Amino acid sequence: MIGVNDSNESRGNFAGIQPLLRFEDVHKTFGRNAVLRGVTLDVMPHTVVVCVGASGSGKSTLLRCANLLETVSDGRIFLNGEDISDPRRDQDTVRRKIGIVFQSFNLFPHMTVLDNVTLSLRKVVGMRRIDADARGMELLRRIGIESKARVYPDRLSGGQQQRVAIVRAIASDPELLLLDEITSALDPQLVGEVLDLVRELKSTRATILMATHEMSFARSAADEIVFLHNGVIEESGPPEKMFGAPEKETTRAFLERFD
Amino acid sequence: MPSAIELDRRAYRRKQSVRSALLSCVSLIVFAAAVWLALARSEGWTRVRETFFSPRYFIESLPVVLQGLMTNLRVLASAVAGVAVLATLIALTRTTISPVLFPLRALATVYTDVFRGMPMIIVLYLIGFGIPGLRIFGRIDSTLLGTIAVILVYSAYVAEVIRAGIEAVHPSQRAAARSLGLSHSQTMRIIVLPQAVRKMVPALMNDFVAMQKDVGLVSVLGAIDAVRSAQIMVAKSYNFTPYVASGLLFILMSLPFIHLTDWYAARLKRREQAGGAV
């Protein structure tokens, strides 16, 4: 669904292709607390990049910086080669190109499920309600809850709410999808249905940057795993390398606990 | 058919509730008797009863005071409309971020500080005697001046209720809206305000109840309302029963709404405990 084009590079070979998202020596401090201390990272088109790391390692902050919910303290962030950390750039335009899903769903409780999904189509894209509703119903059908289109979000299970939040984020076809610990607030038996949806998005060649604690998912679905430790990238690489033969002792010690 | 154990538990609970109902009755009777005795045995009771609770003066004053109350109702209706407009404007001004609007923002802050701090009666005097003193508008009806003063004071309170309601909407809702690409004003209008209104209804209802009685203060400017009518009768007869009559009418006027407020608050509480809609 997201930014499907005809580039047919094999995984890991991106010579000459521009990253969709690039962090360049990004720093973020809250008061005296340095959360990100120089992160440089490329997210290539049509890849799934998974950030792992202990709580407080800076995963969420990195994602929130990417769609400008947080202002970086230093360094730059590029989307399609354009510096989006430049305060002179219109933030609303940038955010339109980036979808984000949060740990706590953040559906709008005063709107029906369908209205949640179609909000950006109606108010940002400027689609007519009838067209937006058709597209919204199509998305709800995809996640199998079109029968709940007219109910309010509090009638849905956590897993259903989070899947609605995901289709809400992709409704207006953003180029990049950020997933911020989207399964952390869910009961274990609901995690699977949400992760299955992410796998499906991957199969439609979406570009995804996500933070998660679901190691088995990271291992099977990620194109690249990024291990954040104390606000810097300790090590990164494809899952086979990160889980099979990590270079750093800290990486091995962290990932070992999930095996 | 419930089990024997459950039947036994129900019988016990029934017995307990009958017992507590009886106890409340006895306690109430004893308490009322004590108050009555204390009053009746006090030295000046006969005179107080005659001066404040005279049936003759009560019946005589009731129609006059009731007519005055119509003035209060008119003031209340205009003031509610005025407060709704002014308070919303002030609250929205205080939540803007544009640098161009800084003077308005500062003004709104000063406004709420001043009018929440100043005693209502001082505002009434300043408006009631200050504005006519300017001699711009000719003669102004004292009821109108009183209404303006009530609007000025209550707008400051209500503006803060509205602002608090806006700020009580969780920031994550704003983050979700902005990340969908909605602008600041769209986020405010479509996401924040509808949720804020639900949060502020109990506080707004409470302010309305307070306003219902404070409209009686327009009498200090000479408006012939319920309080002023009572005052005139008292001045003629030296009997204070008209004041009691007017107080009673104010209570009657506010009772329906007070109970509506209680009912609404209880409903909100039930919904929250049921984990239902916001």
Tab-separated table of N, CA and C in Angstrom, chain A residues 12-66:
chain	number	residue	atom	x	y	z
A	12	GLY	N	19.807	-5.606	0.939
A	12	GLY	CA	21.185	-5.367	1.355
A	12	GLY	C	22.026	-4.700	0.279
A	13	ASN	N	21.530	-4.587	-0.899
A	13	ASN	CA	22.308	-3.931	-1.947
A	13	ASN	C	21.585	-2.659	-2.387
A	14	PHE	N	22.025	-1.541	-1.822
A	14	PHE	CA	21.306	-0.295	-2.083
A	14	PHE	C	22.183	0.712	-2.800
A	15	ALA	N	23.180	0.234	-3.501
A	15	ALA	CA	24.110	1.164	-4.145
A	15	ALA	C	23.343	2.107	-5.065
A	16	GLY	N	23.547	3.404	-4.856
A	16	GLY	CA	22.914	4.383	-5.717
A	16	GLY	C	21.491	4.720	-5.369
A	17	ILE	N	20.943	4.044	-4.364
A	17	ILE	CA	19.566	4.348	-3.979
A	17	ILE	C	19.578	5.225	-2.730
A	18	GLN	N	18.747	6.252	-2.765
A	18	GLN	CA	18.704	7.183	-1.649
A	18	GLN	C	17.890	6.591	-0.498
A	19	PRO	N	18.363	6.746	0.749
A	19	PRO	CA	17.526	6.271	1.856
A	19	PRO	C	16.245	7.094	1.933
A	20	LEU	N	15.152	6.436	2.350
A	20	LEU	CA	13.898	7.177	2.527
A	20	LEU	C	14.027	8.098	3.729
A	21	LEU	N	14.595	7.542	4.788
A	21	LEU	CA	14.776	8.333	6.011
A	21	LEU	C	16.224	8.205	6.445
A	22	ARG	N	16.808	9.329	6.828
A	22	ARG	CA	18.202	9.288	7.287
A	22	ARG	C	18.357	10.122	8.547
A	23	PHE	N	18.878	9.490	9.583
A	23	PHE	CA	19.262	10.217	10.794
A	23	PHE	C	20.757	10.494	10.684
A	24	GLU	N	21.147	11.742	10.925
A	24	GLU	CA	22.555	12.088	10.798
A	24	GLU	C	23.025	12.706	12.107
A	25	ASP	N	23.726	11.918	12.898
A	25	ASP	CA	24.296	12.353	14.177
A	25	ASP	C	23.246	13.049	15.053
A	26	VAL	N	22.109	12.380	15.219
A	26	VAL	CA	20.994	13.000	15.944
A	26	VAL	C	21.185	12.911	17.462
A	27	HIS	N	21.042	14.038	18.100
A	27	HIS	CA	21.098	14.126	19.564
A	27	HIS	C	19.753	14.591	20.082
A	28	LYS	N	19.359	14.093	21.245
A	28	LYS	CA	18.161	14.624	21.905
A	28	LYS	C	18.386	14.590	23.410
A	29	THR	N	18.260	15.757	24.023
A	29	THR	CA	18.371	15.819	25.481
A	29	THR	C	17.086	16.388	26.062
A	30	PHE	N	16.673	15.809	27.186
A	30	PHE	CA	15.552	16.367	27.953
A	30	PHE	C	16.156	16.951	29.211
A	31	GLY	N	16.231	18.284	29.300
A	31	GLY	CA	16.924	18.899	30.434
A	31	GLY	C	18.376	18.460	30.428
A	32	ARG	N	18.807	17.774	31.488
A	32	ARG	CA	20.204	17.328	31.543
A	32	ARG	C	20.331	15.857	31.161
A	33	ASN	N	19.189	15.273	30.737
A	33	ASN	CA	19.165	13.856	30.429
A	33	ASN	C	19.353	13.639	28.922
A	34	ALA	N	20.549	13.136	28.543
A	34	ALA	CA	20.818	12.898	27.120
A	34	ALA	C	20.252	11.541	26.724
A	35	VAL	N	19.181	11.566	25.928
A	35	VAL	CA	18.525	10.313	25.550
A	35	VAL	C	19.119	9.762	24.255
A	36	LEU	N	19.348	10.629	23.285
A	36	LEU	CA	20.034	10.214	22.054
A	36	LEU	C	21.366	10.941	22.009
A	37	ARG	N	22.454	10.179	21.786
A	37	ARG	CA	23.772	10.804	21.831
A	37	ARG	C	24.524	10.531	20.535
A	38	GLY	N	23.949	10.985	19.428
A	38	GLY	CA	24.628	10.835	18.141
A	38	GLY	C	24.217	9.569	17.412
A	39	VAL	N	23.000	9.559	16.879
A	39	VAL	CA	22.504	8.390	16.153
A	39	VAL	C	22.562	8.662	14.657
A	40	THR	N	23.213	7.791	13.929
A	40	THR	CA	23.229	7.884	12.475
A	40	THR	C	22.652	6.587	11.933
A	41	LEU	N	21.606	6.728	11.095
A	41	LEU	CA	20.890	5.524	10.661
A	41	LEU	C	20.180	5.815	9.342
A	42	ASP	N	20.268	4.864	8.412
A	42	ASP	CA	19.541	4.985	7.147
A	42	ASP	C	18.413	3.962	7.111
A	43	VAL	N	17.225	4.432	6.702
A	43	VAL	CA	16.123	3.496	6.468
A	43	VAL	C	15.870	3.494	4.972
A	44	MET	N	16.198	2.353	4.323
A	44	MET	CA	16.054	2.274	2.870
A	44	MET	C	14.595	2.003	2.508
A	45	PRO	N	14.196	2.419	1.287
A	45	PRO	CA	12.804	2.183	0.876
A	45	PRO	C	12.464	0.701	0.901
A	46	HIS	N	11.243	0.381	1.266
A	46	HIS	CA	10.717	-0.992	1.266
A	46	HIS	C	11.470	-1.929	2.197
A	47	THR	N	11.990	-1.390	3.268
A	47	THR	CA	12.618	-2.270	4.255
A	47	THR	C	11.934	-2.100	5.596
A	48	VAL	N	12.084	-3.108	6.438
A	48	VAL	CA	11.596	-3.034	7.812
A	48	VAL	C	12.800	-2.963	8.733
A	49	VAL	N	12.937	-1.816	9.394
A	49	VAL	CA	14.056	-1.626	10.305
A	49	VAL	C	13.502	-1.675	11.735
A	50	VAL	N	14.079	-2.556	12.540
A	50	VAL	CA	13.554	-2.749	13.893
A	50	VAL	C	14.583	-2.288	14.913
A	51	CYS	N	14.160	-1.336	15.770
A	51	CYS	CA	15.026	-0.876	16.853
A	51	CYS	C	14.751	-1.714	18.088
A	52	VAL	N	15.778	-2.290	18.652
A	52	VAL	CA	15.622	-2.992	19.913
A	52	VAL	C	16.547	-2.344	20.931
A	53	GLY	N	16.306	-2.674	22.194
A	53	GLY	CA	17.129	-2.105	23.255
A	53	GLY	C	16.329	-2.044	24.530
A	54	ALA	N	17.027	-1.872	25.639
A	54	ALA	CA	16.345	-1.829	26.923
A	54	ALA	C	15.442	-0.606	27.008
A	55	SER	N	14.501	-0.608	27.939
A	55	SER	CA	13.674	0.578	28.161
A	55	SER	C	14.579	1.747	28.510
A	56	GLY	N	14.312	2.912	27.886
A	56	GLY	CA	15.131	4.079	28.163
A	56	GLY	C	16.348	4.178	27.261
A	57	SER	N	16.486	3.246	26.306
A	57	SER	CA	17.662	3.293	25.435
A	57	SER	C	17.503	4.322	24.321
A	58	GLY	N	16.296	4.876	24.152
A	58	GLY	CA	16.095	5.943	23.171
A	58	GLY	C	15.296	5.534	21.947
A	59	LYS	N	14.738	4.315	21.927
A	59	LYS	CA	13.997	3.834	20.757
A	59	LYS	C	12.816	4.744	20.429
A	60	SER	N	11.965	4.959	21.436
A	60	SER	CA	10.767	5.768	21.197
A	60	SER	C	11.125	7.192	20.820
A	61	THR	N	12.114	7.747	21.507
A	61	THR	CA	12.521	9.120	21.236
A	61	THR	C	12.974	9.262	19.782
A	62	LEU	N	13.705	8.255	19.295
A	62	LEU	CA	14.173	8.288	17.913
A	62	LEU	C	12.977	8.370	16.953
A	63	LEU	N	11.960	7.553	17.222
A	63	LEU	CA	10.774	7.548	16.365
A	63	LEU	C	10.017	8.869	16.452
A	64	ARG	N	9.901	9.386	17.677
A	64	ARG	CA	9.156	10.638	17.846
A	64	ARG	C	9.884	11.812	17.198
A	65	CYS	N	11.215	11.748	17.157
A	65	CYS	CA	11.970	12.790	16.459
A	65	CYS	C	11.691	12.712	14.959
A	66	ALA	N	11.530	11.488	14.453
A	66	ALA	CA	11.377	11.313	13.010
A	66	ALA	C	10.109	11.972	12.486
